Each structure stands twice: as structure tokens, then as C-alpha cells.
PDB file of C-alpha atoms in Angstrom:
ATOM      1  CA  MET A   1       0.083  -0.327   0.458  1.00  0.00           C
ATOM      2  CA  ASN A   2       1.526   3.464  -0.752  1.00  0.00           C
ATOM      3  CA  LYS A   3       0.951   6.434   1.137  1.00  0.00           C
ATOM      4  CA  ASP A   4      -0.814   8.519  -0.876  1.00  0.00           C
ATOM      5  CA  LYS A   5      -4.390   5.193   0.043  1.00  0.00           C
ATOM      6  CA  ARG A   6      -2.744   5.745   4.320  1.00  0.00           C
ATOM      7  CA  LEU A   7      -3.103   9.052   3.768  1.00  0.00           C
ATOM      8  CA  GLN A   8      -6.806   9.039   2.329  1.00  0.00           C
ATOM      9  CA  ILE A   9      -7.968   5.620   4.640  1.00  0.00           C
ATOM     10  CA  LEU A  10      -6.111   8.144   7.979  1.00  0.00           C
ATOM     11  CA  THR A  11      -8.531  11.278   6.359  1.00  0.00           C
ATOM     12  CA  ARG A  12     -11.881   9.552   5.898  1.00  0.00           C
ATOM     13  CA  LEU A  13     -11.808   7.725   9.411  1.00  0.00           C
ATOM     14  CA  ARG A  14     -11.187  11.065  10.924  1.00  0.00           C
ATOM     15  CA  ASP A  15     -13.659  12.892   9.308  1.00  0.00           C
ATOM     16  CA  ASN A  16     -16.013  10.126  10.479  1.00  0.00           C
ATOM     17  CA  ASN A  17     -14.969   9.978  13.874  1.00  0.00           C
ATOM     18  CA  PRO A  18     -12.722  12.887  14.641  1.00  0.00           C
ATOM     19  CA  LYS A  19     -12.565  12.735  18.780  1.00  0.00           C
ATOM     20  CA  PRO A  20     -12.549   8.807  18.967  1.00  0.00           C
ATOM     21  CA  GLU A  21     -12.070   6.592  22.481  1.00  0.00           C
ATOM     22  CA  THR A  22     -11.905   3.871  24.410  1.00  0.00           C
ATOM     23  CA  GLU A  23     -15.334   2.252  25.107  1.00  0.00           C
ATOM     24  CA  LEU A  24     -13.789   1.059  27.930  1.00  0.00           C
ATOM     25  CA  ASN A  25     -15.724   3.599  31.327  1.00  0.00           C
ATOM     26  CA  PHE A  26     -14.120   5.055  33.152  1.00  0.00           C
ATOM     27  CA  SER A  27     -12.806   8.050  34.668  1.00  0.00           C
ATOM     28  CA  SER A  28      -8.726   8.423  35.979  1.00  0.00           C
ATOM     29  CA  PRO A  29      -5.279   6.799  34.692  1.00  0.00           C
ATOM     30  CA  PHE A  30      -5.887   4.211  37.529  1.00  0.00           C
ATOM     31  CA  GLU A  31      -9.635   2.888  36.009  1.00  0.00           C
ATOM     32  CA  LEU A  32      -7.976   3.328  33.039  1.00  0.00           C
ATOM     33  CA  LEU A  33      -5.028   0.716  34.010  1.00  0.00           C
ATOM     34  CA  VAL A  34      -7.466  -1.616  35.545  1.00  0.00           C
ATOM     35  CA  ALA A  35     -10.421  -1.681  32.806  1.00  0.00           C
ATOM     36  CA  VAL A  36      -7.828  -2.503  30.352  1.00  0.00           C
ATOM     37  CA  THR A  37      -6.355  -4.860  32.653  1.00  0.00           C
ATOM     38  CA  LEU A  38      -9.926  -6.550  33.695  1.00  0.00           C
ATOM     39  CA  SER A  39     -10.194  -6.730  29.575  1.00  0.00           C
ATOM     40  CA  ALA A  40      -7.706  -8.614  28.245  1.00  0.00           C
ATOM     41  CA  GLN A  41      -9.357 -11.881  26.802  1.00  0.00           C
ATOM     42  CA  ALA A  42     -12.712  -9.750  27.675  1.00  0.00           C
ATOM     43  CA  THR A  43     -14.908  -7.914  25.681  1.00  0.00           C
ATOM     44  CA  ASP A  44     -15.542  -3.695  26.599  1.00  0.00           C
ATOM     45  CA  VAL A  45     -18.559  -4.814  27.001  1.00  0.00           C
ATOM     46  CA  SER A  46     -18.490  -7.664  30.756  1.00  0.00           C
ATOM     47  CA  VAL A  47     -15.190  -4.730  32.083  1.00  0.00           C
ATOM     48  CA  ASN A  48     -17.892  -2.027  31.794  1.00  0.00           C
ATOM     49  CA  LYS A  49     -20.434  -4.613  34.165  1.00  0.00           C
ATOM     50  CA  ALA A  50     -18.315  -5.289  36.288  1.00  0.00           C
ATOM     51  CA  THR A  51     -16.563  -1.779  36.486  1.00  0.00           C
ATOM     52  CA  ASP A  52     -19.670  -0.147  36.589  1.00  0.00           C
ATOM     53  CA  LYS A  53     -20.121  -2.092  40.181  1.00  0.00           C
ATOM     54  CA  LEU A  54     -16.980  -1.288  41.387  1.00  0.00           C
ATOM     55  CA  PHE A  55     -15.901   1.769  40.047  1.00  0.00           C
ATOM     56  CA  PRO A  56     -18.898   3.106  42.760  1.00  0.00           C
ATOM     57  CA  VAL A  57     -17.563   1.001  45.543  1.00  0.00           C
ATOM     58  CA  ALA A  58     -13.766   1.323  44.235  1.00  0.00           C
ATOM     59  CA  ASN A  59     -11.446   3.166  42.467  1.00  0.00           C
ATOM     60  CA  THR A  60      -8.321   4.217  44.258  1.00  0.00           C
ATOM     61  CA  PRO A  61      -5.684   2.009  44.095  1.00  0.00           C
ATOM     62  CA  GLN A  62      -5.896   1.654  47.822  1.00  0.00           C
ATOM     63  CA  ALA A  63      -9.928   0.855  47.826  1.00  0.00           C
ATOM     64  CA  ILE A  64      -8.841  -2.060  45.968  1.00  0.00           C
ATOM     65  CA  PHE A  65      -6.290  -3.703  47.762  1.00  0.00           C
ATOM     66  CA  ASP A  66      -7.888  -2.847  50.614  1.00  0.00           C
ATOM     67  CA  LEU A  67     -10.283  -4.812  48.591  1.00  0.00           C
ATOM     68  CA  GLY A  68      -8.213  -7.867  49.526  1.00  0.00           C
ATOM     69  CA  VAL A  69      -7.913 -10.477  46.059  1.00  0.00           C
ATOM     70  CA  ASP A  70     -11.355 -12.118  48.204  1.00  0.00           C
ATOM     71  CA  GLY A  71     -12.874  -9.118  47.491  1.00  0.00           C
ATOM     72  CA  LEU A  72     -12.118  -7.947  43.877  1.00  0.00           C
ATOM     73  CA  LYS A  73     -13.203 -11.653  42.904  1.00  0.00           C
ATOM     74  CA  THR A  74     -16.994 -10.995  44.038  1.00  0.00           C
ATOM     75  CA  TYR A  75     -16.885  -7.765  41.723  1.00  0.00           C
ATOM     76  CA  ILE A  76     -14.735  -9.370  38.462  1.00  0.00           C
ATOM     77  CA  LYS A  77     -16.272 -12.962  38.642  1.00  0.00           C
ATOM     78  CA  THR A  78     -18.021 -11.699  35.041  1.00  0.00           C
ATOM     79  CA  ILE A  79     -14.955 -11.706  33.647  1.00  0.00           C
ATOM     80  CA  GLY A  80     -13.053 -14.533  32.504  1.00  0.00           C
ATOM     81  CA  LEU A  81      -9.492 -15.730  33.658  1.00  0.00           C
ATOM     82  CA  TYR A  82     -10.533 -13.324  36.605  1.00  0.00           C
ATOM     83  CA  ASN A  83      -9.094 -14.845  39.370  1.00  0.00           C
ATOM     84  CA  ASN A  84      -4.990 -14.980  37.773  1.00  0.00           C
ATOM     85  CA  LYS A  85      -6.243 -11.031  36.621  1.00  0.00           C
ATOM     86  CA  ALA A  86      -7.713  -9.978  40.016  1.00  0.00           C
ATOM     87  CA  ILE A  87      -4.364 -11.285  42.597  1.00  0.00           C
ATOM     88  CA  ASN A  88      -2.579  -9.100  39.167  1.00  0.00           C
ATOM     89  CA  VAL A  89      -4.832  -5.933  39.948  1.00  0.00           C
ATOM     90  CA  ILE A  90      -4.010  -5.883  43.819  1.00  0.00           C
ATOM     91  CA  LYS A  91      -0.372  -7.260  43.664  1.00  0.00           C
ATOM     92  CA  ALA A  92      -0.634  -4.057  40.336  1.00  0.00           C
ATOM     93  CA  CYS A  93      -2.227  -1.869  43.126  1.00  0.00           C
ATOM     94  CA  GLU A  94       0.718  -2.653  46.336  1.00  0.00           C
ATOM     95  CA  ILE A  95       3.838  -1.316  44.289  1.00  0.00           C
ATOM     96  CA  LEU A  96       1.382   1.309  43.270  1.00  0.00           C
ATOM     97  CA  ILE A  97       0.831   2.697  46.664  1.00  0.00           C
ATOM     98  CA  ASN A  98       4.383   1.210  47.891  1.00  0.00           C
ATOM     99  CA  GLN A  99       6.562   2.966  44.613  1.00  0.00           C
ATOM    100  CA  TYR A 100       4.244   5.981  43.133  1.00  0.00           C
ATOM    101  CA  GLN A 101       2.455   7.483  46.116  1.00  0.00           C
ATOM    102  CA  GLY A 102      -0.919   5.918  44.734  1.00  0.00           C
ATOM    103  CA  ILE A 103      -0.517   7.462  41.354  1.00  0.00           C
ATOM    104  CA  VAL A 104      -0.628   5.819  38.161  1.00  0.00           C
ATOM    105  CA  PRO A 105       2.740   6.616  36.775  1.00  0.00           C
ATOM    106  CA  GLU A 106       3.102   8.427  33.395  1.00  0.00           C
ATOM    107  CA  ASN A 107       6.376   6.123  32.197  1.00  0.00           C
ATOM    108  CA  ARG A 108       6.161   2.876  29.647  1.00  0.00           C
ATOM    109  CA  GLU A 109       8.824   1.084  31.852  1.00  0.00           C
ATOM    110  CA  ALA A 110       6.468   1.431  35.467  1.00  0.00           C
ATOM    111  CA  LEU A 111       3.662   0.864  33.940  1.00  0.00           C
ATOM    112  CA  GLU A 112       4.897  -2.614  32.244  1.00  0.00           C
ATOM    113  CA  SER A 113       6.541  -3.912  35.506  1.00  0.00           C
ATOM    114  CA  LEU A 114       3.324  -3.831  36.704  1.00  0.00           C
ATOM    115  CA  PRO A 115       2.143  -7.263  37.625  1.00  0.00           C
ATOM    116  CA  GLY A 116      -1.150  -8.085  34.568  1.00  0.00           C
ATOM    117  CA  VAL A 117       0.178  -6.062  32.359  1.00  0.00           C
ATOM    118  CA  GLY A 118       1.971  -5.434  28.702  1.00  0.00           C
ATOM    119  CA  ARG A 119       3.686  -3.219  26.196  1.00  0.00           C
ATOM    120  CA  LYS A 120      -0.418  -3.955  25.017  1.00  0.00           C
ATOM    121  CA  THR A 121      -2.156  -2.813  28.209  1.00  0.00           C
ATOM    122  CA  ALA A 122       1.076   0.641  28.705  1.00  0.00           C
ATOM    123  CA  ASN A 123       0.309   1.783  25.144  1.00  0.00           C
ATOM    124  CA  VAL A 124      -3.151   1.861  25.678  1.00  0.00           C
ATOM    125  CA  VAL A 125      -2.455   3.884  29.357  1.00  0.00           C
ATOM    126  CA  LEU A 126       0.282   6.198  27.678  1.00  0.00           C
ATOM    127  CA  ASN A 127      -2.518   7.103  25.130  1.00  0.00           C
ATOM    128  CA  THR A 128      -5.612   7.608  26.095  1.00  0.00           C
ATOM    129  CA  ALA A 129      -4.813   8.439  29.527  1.00  0.00           C
ATOM    130  CA  PHE A 130      -2.147  10.908  29.214  1.00  0.00           C
ATOM    131  CA  GLY A 131      -1.924  11.700  25.151  1.00  0.00           C
ATOM    132  CA  TRP A 132       1.253   9.830  23.911  1.00  0.00           C
ATOM    133  CA  PRO A 133       1.209   9.014  19.998  1.00  0.00           C
ATOM    134  CA  THR A 134       1.864   4.617  21.297  1.00  0.00           C
ATOM    135  CA  ILE A 135      -0.426   2.041  18.958  1.00  0.00           C
ATOM    136  CA  ALA A 136      -1.806  -0.332  21.195  1.00  0.00           C
ATOM    137  CA  VAL A 137      -1.925  -3.463  18.809  1.00  0.00           C
ATOM    138  CA  ASP A 138      -4.876  -5.512  19.964  1.00  0.00           C
ATOM    139  CA  THR A 139      -7.087  -8.194  17.612  1.00  0.00           C
ATOM    140  CA  HIS A 140      -8.365  -5.903  15.588  1.00  0.00           C
ATOM    141  CA  ILE A 141      -6.313  -3.798  14.528  1.00  0.00           C
ATOM    142  CA  PHE A 142      -3.821  -6.211  13.721  1.00  0.00           C
ATOM    143  CA  ARG A 143      -6.369  -8.361  11.895  1.00  0.00           C
ATOM    144  CA  MET A 144      -7.320  -4.730  10.084  1.00  0.00           C
ATOM    145  CA  ALA A 145      -3.404  -3.883   9.127  1.00  0.00           C
ATOM    146  CA  ASN A 146      -3.097  -6.558   7.693  1.00  0.00           C
ATOM    147  CA  ARG A 147      -5.874  -7.742   6.062  1.00  0.00           C
ATOM    148  CA  THR A 148      -5.587  -4.477   4.369  1.00  0.00           C
ATOM    149  CA  ARG A 149      -2.502  -3.338   3.749  1.00  0.00           C
ATOM    150  CA  PHE A 150      -2.167  -0.584   5.192  1.00  0.00           C
ATOM    151  CA  ALA A 151       0.826  -1.971   7.588  1.00  0.00           C
ATOM    152  CA  PRO A 152       0.972  -6.226   6.982  1.00  0.00           C
ATOM    153  CA  GLY A 153       3.433  -7.603  10.059  1.00  0.00           C
ATOM    154  CA  LYS A 154       4.034 -11.535  10.603  1.00  0.00           C
ATOM    155  CA  ASN A 155       3.174 -10.227  15.144  1.00  0.00           C
ATOM    156  CA  VAL A 156       2.205  -8.035  16.974  1.00  0.00           C
ATOM    157  CA  GLN A 157       5.228  -6.036  17.880  1.00  0.00           C
ATOM    158  CA  GLU A 158       6.313  -6.002  14.264  1.00  0.00           C
ATOM    159  CA  VAL A 159       2.677  -4.437  12.669  1.00  0.00           C
ATOM    160  CA  GLU A 160       2.978  -1.885  15.984  1.00  0.00           C
ATOM    161  CA  ASP A 161       6.323  -0.961  14.426  1.00  0.00           C
ATOM    162  CA  ARG A 162       5.006  -0.180  10.986  1.00  0.00           C
ATOM    163  CA  MET A 163       2.528   1.364  11.913  1.00  0.00           C
ATOM    164  CA  LEU A 164       4.993   3.821  14.392  1.00  0.00           C
ATOM    165  CA  LYS A 165       6.819   4.548  10.652  1.00  0.00           C
ATOM    166  CA  VAL A 166       4.515   4.602   7.988  1.00  0.00           C
ATOM    167  CA  VAL A 167       1.493   6.705  10.218  1.00  0.00           C
ATOM    168  CA  PRO A 168       1.566  10.683   9.841  1.00  0.00           C
ATOM    169  CA  SER A 169       3.051  12.002  13.650  1.00  0.00           C
ATOM    170  CA  GLU A 170      -1.455  14.353  12.905  1.00  0.00           C
ATOM    171  CA  PHE A 171      -2.802  10.124  12.970  1.00  0.00           C
ATOM    172  CA  LYS A 172      -0.424   8.495  15.672  1.00  0.00           C
ATOM    173  CA  VAL A 173      -3.002   9.908  18.998  1.00  0.00           C
ATOM    174  CA  ASP A 174      -5.969   8.093  17.576  1.00  0.00           C
ATOM    175  CA  VAL A 175      -5.083   5.935  15.327  1.00  0.00           C
ATOM    176  CA  HIS A 176      -5.985   2.393  17.282  1.00  0.00           C
ATOM    177  CA  HIS A 177      -9.052   3.997  18.595  1.00  0.00           C
ATOM    178  CA  TRP A 178     -10.021   3.725  14.727  1.00  0.00           C
ATOM    179  CA  PHE A 179      -8.724   1.001  13.448  1.00  0.00           C
ATOM    180  CA  ILE A 180     -10.079  -0.983  16.941  1.00  0.00           C
ATOM    181  CA  LEU A 181     -13.544   0.719  15.998  1.00  0.00           C
ATOM    182  CA  HIS A 182     -13.731  -0.430  12.837  1.00  0.00           C
ATOM    183  CA  GLY A 183     -12.447  -3.375  13.292  1.00  0.00           C
ATOM    184  CA  ARG A 184     -15.139  -4.130  15.764  1.00  0.00           C
ATOM    185  CA  TYR A 185     -17.607  -2.638  13.557  1.00  0.00           C
ATOM    186  CA  THR A 186     -16.784  -3.198  10.256  1.00  0.00           C
ATOM    187  CA  CYS A 187     -13.923  -4.953   9.482  1.00  0.00           C
ATOM    188  CA  LEU A 188     -14.461  -8.101  10.862  1.00  0.00           C
ATOM    189  CA  ALA A 189     -12.629 -10.900  11.257  1.00  0.00           C
ATOM    190  CA  ARG A 190     -15.439 -14.142   9.901  1.00  0.00           C
ATOM    191  CA  LYS A 191     -17.150 -11.484   7.100  1.00  0.00           C
ATOM    192  CA  PRO A 192     -16.321  -8.360   7.323  1.00  0.00           C
ATOM    193  CA  ARG A 193     -18.993  -5.808   5.549  1.00  0.00           C
ATOM    194  CA  CYS A 194     -17.621  -4.183   2.383  1.00  0.00           C
ATOM    195  CA  GLY A 195     -20.629  -3.091   0.877  1.00  0.00           C
ATOM    196  CA  SER A 196     -20.997  -0.644   3.867  1.00  0.00           C
ATOM    197  CA  CYS A 197     -17.188   0.302   4.534  1.00  0.00           C
ATOM    198  CA  LEU A 198     -15.780   3.898   3.944  1.00  0.00           C
ATOM    199  CA  ILE A 199     -12.345   3.048   3.086  1.00  0.00           C
ATOM    200  CA  GLU A 200     -13.768  -0.048   1.510  1.00  0.00           C
ATOM    201  CA  ASP A 201     -12.305   0.657  -2.296  1.00  0.00           C
ATOM    202  CA  LEU A 202      -8.502   1.929  -1.009  1.00  0.00           C
ATOM    203  CA  CYS A 203      -8.139  -1.706   0.908  1.00  0.00           C
ATOM    204  CA  GLU A 204      -6.194  -3.840  -0.539  1.00  0.00           C
ATOM    205  CA  PHE A 205      -7.769  -7.168   0.675  1.00  0.00           C
ATOM    206  CA  LYS A 206      -8.274  -9.557  -2.554  1.00  0.00           C
ATOM    207  CA  GLU A 207     -11.345 -11.738  -1.336  1.00  0.00           C
ATOM    208  CA  LYS A 208     -13.225  -8.991  -0.400  1.00  0.00           C
ATOM    209  CA  ILE A 209     -17.259  -9.515   0.790  1.00  0.00           C
ATOM    210  CA  TYR A 210     -20.568  -7.843   0.136  1.00  0.00           C
ATOM    211  CA  PRO A 211     -23.994  -8.554   1.060  1.00  0.00           C
ATOM    212  CA  GLU A 212     -24.643 -11.262  -1.606  1.00  0.00           C
ATOM    213  CA  ASP A 213     -22.567 -13.102  -1.076  1.00  0.00           C
TER     214      ASP A 213
END
């Protein structure tokens, strides 16, 4: 895919959704950190249902730490892998309390040192909470980058590196939101909705699917 096509794709996505936002509910960097940690191999809808009950009760590192692992589990037991996630969140809260005065650090290395926080989660927090031009490659972005040929790569890191290289700076803060939303609602994994896709004519996917198919 050439530079001009990429620019047209990004421009259309921006014109269609000038201020994209995550679909996770949060009101602070800490709430976002918890929500993204819980969202691994789970839907945003399931996470929001849990955190909508959790955060009014406990939405600071100290408050969640005080719940303890078992107490936290009662709020997140409807989310996949909730046992391990509860343990990781409590451990992360303890570190935030003891090392960062209960404040989520605006630092990649510090974020990735927290239990349950990998590069993708750190990228989301840095981007969405702090406005960094990071690109968090999830399953939707990975699929879209490869399917459209926008930024193909064999693994998540290759796609991230490629996107950081080819996406102009003016689009970097928002591009991962656009790709996630487009992948979630239009460029579906099993049956992409090519007929209703606003970048269909620019996409280089050779096996496009239309309603009559």
C-alpha cells in the first residue's frame, strides 16, 4: 500500500470520527489501567458491567487493595480469567501505593513492571490517559493492518513498528481507536462488511465480501 492510500484511509476515518474514544468506561488513569488489565481476552461490554459496580465502591489503588483478592473477585467474576486478574490487580495496587504514591506513572517501563500489564496495556494507558502517540495493537488492529495491507506484519510487534513508521504524526494519537472501532464493527473477523465500509475502495483485501455473497 502506498503513502497516498494510507493518507486517504486515515483522513476518511478521521472525518467520520474526529474524536474517537475507548469504549471502556473510566474517569481516571487508574480506572483505565484496571479496566484495560481486566479486558484481556474479554469484551469491553463485560468489563464495563463489572467496573460500573466496582468503581463506585473502590476506584483508587488503596481502596481496591483494601478489598483484597477475594473481595475484588466478587466484582469481576463474570470476566474471563478473573482469578488471575484479581491477583494481578491487587499486586499492581500494592506497587502503586508503595512505589508511586498511589499515582499511575506516565512511564512505559514503570507501567510494564506492574503485574498483568504488558506492552499493549501500557500503550493504551499512555495513549488514552496521557495523550501519547502510541499504538496499542490488539486483535482488531492486527487484522485490519494485515487485511487492508495498511501495515502488514507477522506479529503484533511488527505491526506496531510498521504503523509507527507509516502513520503521519497528526494521526498517531487517534489511529488505534479508529482501527479498533472499524475492526469491531465493520472489518469483522469472519465476515467483513465490505459493502458498508467507508474505505472499501482503498483496502487491498483481495477477498472482499458483499451482501449478495
